[in-house]
XYZ file of C-alpha atoms in Angstrom:
305
model
C 73.781 57.818 -31.107
C 74.634 57.784 -34.832
C 72.071 59.415 -37.120
C 70.701 57.231 -39.910
C 69.257 60.374 -41.517
C 70.256 63.963 -40.891
C 68.467 66.846 -42.625
C 69.732 70.416 -42.552
C 67.642 73.455 -43.626
C 65.463 71.544 -46.112
C 63.384 73.998 -48.123
C 60.950 73.249 -50.936
C 58.335 75.357 -52.676
C 55.729 74.657 -55.347
C 55.053 77.989 -57.012
C 54.132 80.352 -54.193
C 53.346 77.512 -51.782
C 56.041 76.739 -49.207
C 55.836 72.967 -48.716
C 58.870 72.714 -46.406
C 60.290 75.696 -44.545
C 63.957 75.083 -43.669
C 63.504 71.828 -41.751
C 66.398 70.567 -39.634
C 66.173 67.241 -37.792
C 67.850 63.858 -37.404
C 66.712 60.259 -37.151
C 68.841 58.017 -34.880
C 69.758 54.591 -36.187
C 67.285 51.808 -35.366
C 64.610 54.293 -34.234
C 61.066 54.973 -35.409
C 60.320 58.583 -36.361
C 56.675 59.545 -36.896
C 56.118 62.618 -39.075
C 52.642 63.735 -38.030
C 50.393 66.496 -39.306
C 47.203 67.192 -41.272
C 46.894 67.158 -45.056
C 49.019 69.927 -46.541
C 51.553 69.892 -43.697
C 54.403 68.789 -46.011
C 54.677 65.113 -45.022
C 54.678 63.620 -48.528
C 57.109 66.226 -49.847
C 59.504 65.453 -47.012
C 59.404 61.688 -47.531
C 59.862 62.030 -51.292
C 62.994 64.118 -50.698
C 64.315 61.561 -48.196
C 63.598 58.818 -50.738
C 65.632 60.668 -53.369
C 62.771 61.057 -55.859
C 62.305 64.802 -55.304
C 64.970 67.463 -54.933
C 64.887 70.143 -52.266
C 65.284 73.742 -53.415
C 67.975 74.093 -50.761
C 69.341 72.218 -47.772
C 71.052 68.855 -47.414
C 70.268 65.272 -46.449
C 72.899 62.942 -45.038
C 72.534 59.169 -44.865
C 74.783 57.652 -42.178
C 76.944 60.780 -42.302
C 77.354 60.965 -46.085
C 75.836 63.645 -48.318
C 72.890 61.938 -50.013
C 73.214 63.956 -53.225
C 76.766 62.659 -53.754
C 76.257 59.003 -52.823
C 72.644 58.359 -53.917
C 73.469 55.492 -56.265
C 75.463 53.627 -53.623
C 72.909 54.268 -50.852
C 69.594 53.791 -52.655
C 69.674 50.034 -52.026
C 69.680 50.835 -48.294
C 66.323 52.616 -48.567
C 62.830 51.185 -48.947
C 60.039 53.599 -49.870
C 56.300 52.985 -49.742
C 54.331 55.929 -51.165
C 50.748 56.754 -50.244
C 49.443 54.871 -53.247
C 51.792 51.962 -53.450
C 52.216 50.554 -56.953
C 50.649 47.139 -56.444
C 49.323 45.438 -59.547
C 45.779 44.464 -58.710
C 45.500 41.957 -61.559
C 48.528 40.049 -60.218
C 48.495 37.686 -57.256
C 50.257 38.330 -53.960
C 53.115 36.053 -55.044
C 53.379 37.664 -58.483
C 53.575 41.165 -56.956
C 56.389 40.128 -54.627
C 58.197 38.389 -57.501
C 57.888 41.543 -59.618
C 59.561 43.696 -56.968
C 62.218 41.046 -56.404
C 63.004 41.262 -60.142
C 62.985 45.058 -59.955
C 65.642 45.032 -57.225
C 67.594 42.130 -58.782
C 67.051 39.820 -55.811
C 67.895 36.364 -57.151
C 68.686 32.751 -56.322
C 68.612 31.317 -52.828
C 68.648 34.816 -51.312
C 65.403 35.521 -53.144
C 63.690 32.300 -52.059
C 64.688 32.810 -48.440
C 63.666 36.461 -48.390
C 60.296 35.919 -50.094
C 59.396 33.132 -47.678
C 60.477 35.214 -44.677
C 58.414 38.212 -45.825
C 55.325 36.101 -46.488
C 55.544 34.651 -42.989
C 56.419 37.997 -41.421
C 53.429 39.757 -43.052
C 51.186 36.715 -42.467
C 50.424 36.681 -46.187
C 51.596 33.105 -46.821
C 48.027 31.669 -46.911
C 47.077 34.213 -49.614
C 49.841 33.877 -52.217
C 47.363 32.955 -54.982
C 44.883 35.751 -54.208
C 44.700 38.697 -56.603
C 45.959 41.912 -54.990
C 42.750 43.623 -56.111
C 40.752 41.218 -53.946
C 42.649 42.007 -50.726
C 41.276 44.161 -47.909
C 42.822 47.569 -47.285
C 44.901 46.282 -44.388
C 46.165 43.291 -46.372
C 47.108 45.536 -49.304
C 49.211 47.621 -46.937
C 50.940 44.509 -45.606
C 51.641 43.336 -49.148
C 52.990 46.797 -49.997
C 55.263 46.603 -46.967
C 56.533 43.154 -48.016
C 57.312 44.501 -51.511
C 59.136 47.522 -50.069
C 61.263 45.184 -47.915
C 62.239 42.665 -50.584
C 65.732 44.180 -51.037
C 66.340 44.233 -47.258
C 66.704 48.029 -46.772
C 68.288 49.513 -43.645
C 65.971 52.530 -43.769
C 62.226 52.276 -44.423
C 60.187 55.327 -45.487
C 56.403 54.926 -45.270
C 54.044 57.668 -46.462
C 50.719 57.443 -44.592
C 50.517 53.625 -44.796
C 47.652 53.424 -42.280
C 45.476 56.100 -43.908
C 41.931 54.764 -44.295
C 42.817 51.429 -42.688
C 40.596 50.091 -39.896
C 41.911 50.317 -36.291
C 42.592 46.569 -35.980
C 44.661 46.565 -39.180
C 46.490 49.686 -38.005
C 47.549 47.922 -34.809
C 48.636 44.858 -36.776
C 50.662 47.014 -39.169
C 52.434 48.691 -36.253
C 53.265 45.296 -34.750
C 55.050 44.464 -38.008
C 56.963 47.749 -37.801
C 58.045 47.018 -34.226
C 59.338 43.605 -35.339
C 61.358 45.283 -38.098
C 62.668 47.922 -35.737
C 63.821 45.324 -33.203
C 65.895 43.817 -36.019
C 67.634 47.192 -36.498
C 65.615 48.838 -39.280
C 65.298 52.634 -39.065
C 61.730 53.658 -39.878
C 60.263 57.016 -40.870
C 56.475 56.910 -41.073
C 54.146 59.795 -41.872
C 50.561 59.963 -40.673
C 47.641 62.342 -40.303
C 46.546 60.366 -37.201
C 47.859 62.319 -34.236
C 47.739 59.293 -31.936
C 50.395 57.560 -34.047
C 52.945 59.951 -32.552
C 52.671 57.907 -29.347
C 53.635 54.702 -31.135
C 57.016 56.038 -32.309
C 60.263 56.565 -30.415
C 60.407 60.152 -31.727
C 58.132 62.382 -33.746
C 57.998 65.590 -35.739
C 54.798 67.605 -35.660
C 54.424 69.481 -38.957
C 52.181 72.471 -39.628
C 52.217 74.221 -43.009
C 55.753 73.051 -43.742
C 57.159 73.974 -40.337
C 58.258 71.781 -37.462
C 56.225 73.027 -34.496
C 57.648 70.488 -32.065
C 59.847 67.386 -32.094
C 61.233 64.871 -29.642
C 60.134 61.874 -27.610
C 56.354 61.612 -27.104
C 56.508 61.527 -23.286
C 58.864 64.521 -23.236
C 56.654 66.585 -25.551
C 53.578 65.850 -23.467
C 55.366 66.669 -20.199
C 56.581 70.021 -21.570
C 53.236 71.098 -23.041
C 52.417 74.420 -21.452
C 48.612 74.337 -21.554
C 46.107 72.728 -19.192
C 43.377 70.742 -20.948
C 39.926 70.078 -19.498
C 37.273 67.667 -20.718
C 33.662 68.836 -20.540
C 30.762 66.536 -21.443
C 27.643 68.728 -21.743
C 24.169 67.671 -22.881
C 24.821 69.087 -26.353
C 28.516 69.578 -27.149
C 27.947 71.687 -30.270
C 25.608 74.114 -28.506
C 28.009 74.374 -25.563
C 30.929 75.037 -27.932
C 29.036 77.910 -29.584
C 28.270 79.465 -26.174
C 31.854 79.123 -24.931
C 33.402 80.480 -28.135
C 31.778 83.858 -27.528
C 34.291 86.186 -25.821
C 36.106 83.225 -24.294
C 39.160 83.433 -22.011
C 40.247 79.978 -23.217
C 43.025 79.226 -25.699
C 40.978 76.709 -27.683
C 37.716 74.766 -27.541
C 37.546 71.605 -29.643
C 34.935 68.933 -30.263
C 35.938 65.377 -29.360
C 32.888 63.217 -30.031
C 30.274 64.135 -27.428
C 32.802 66.039 -25.321
C 34.702 69.309 -25.513
C 38.407 69.736 -24.860
C 39.056 73.166 -23.386
C 42.635 74.464 -23.285
C 43.669 77.208 -20.877
C 46.847 78.821 -19.595
C 48.298 76.858 -16.697
C 48.193 80.065 -14.633
C 44.398 80.031 -14.897
C 43.096 78.376 -11.718
C 40.417 75.665 -11.883
C 38.019 77.967 -10.028
C 38.387 80.590 -12.766
C 37.886 77.945 -15.473
C 34.708 76.772 -13.756
C 33.395 80.329 -13.401
C 34.113 81.138 -17.065
C 32.165 78.088 -18.238
C 29.246 78.663 -15.863
C 28.981 82.320 -16.911
C 28.054 81.142 -20.417
C 25.146 79.066 -19.113
C 26.956 75.740 -19.511
C 26.903 73.141 -16.708
C 30.312 72.209 -15.238
C 29.217 69.021 -13.456
C 31.176 66.885 -15.931
C 34.354 69.022 -16.000
C 37.745 67.375 -15.313
C 41.374 68.047 -16.145
C 42.867 65.432 -18.483
C 46.254 64.438 -19.907
C 46.512 66.273 -23.261
C 46.170 64.095 -26.345
C 48.540 64.741 -29.228
C 45.640 66.294 -31.085
C 45.294 68.744 -28.174
C 49.022 69.429 -28.396
C 48.815 69.987 -32.156
C 45.881 72.404 -31.799
C 47.682 74.314 -29.048
C 51.037 74.599 -30.801
C 49.692 75.256 -34.297
C 47.896 78.367 -33.001
C 51.301 79.779 -32.079
C 52.718 79.423 -35.610
């Protein structure tokens, strides 16, 4: 499959901080790549380099096989970029914001009318054209930002944490819009600090302190994860975590609401896991092995880097 984006040995530092450490990866055409990791992982730096607004210290980016640094002017119209804080004008209406970005990208005439109407319907913003952007909910602002980023009909869409701070219902709605775009052939790169968003993409990169700690298809990554994860629901999860952390044979113990996720080597038999928990004075009546979440996978892999 042809790569829409191909990055080779991307490296970027800010002073003594290594933001990206020689990243190499590719994004197939008409795919959705999720770049997932906590704050400080390097997500924003990576997307700004892919958008052409920040230079890497070293390494190369190719767009559809061409060196981005040599053909930026001819390729920039193919790329839509939505930064974390998208530049909506809150004292302008929904319609006025879209018109502003249409002017910015020189979208004119019948093409403009058709595209604006399509985007309003696509984002379900057509009933709100006269509403000030500052009066929109967080989810609606993100949808308006997406419509503005799409006004010039880009082939590649780069979205930097667009669902950050958005309620779960709006997050699902936003992803439905992305799936519609993707079905029409748009290549999408979306960054997120929500680990579960890795499952929504066709591929993902898991970043930790500027390094790729794993990449590939979500199902493949989960199947190849080399740790067993157990869920324990004790009477008091915090107290149980403190007891188990003391001289523990486990790889990690993490709080998940009222439960604990306990990771162990796959060679460690369930009987040994049960004994190790009981020896700390913690009941094992609610212990069960579970399918690792992507947060479990991140915790497990990040400890190895």
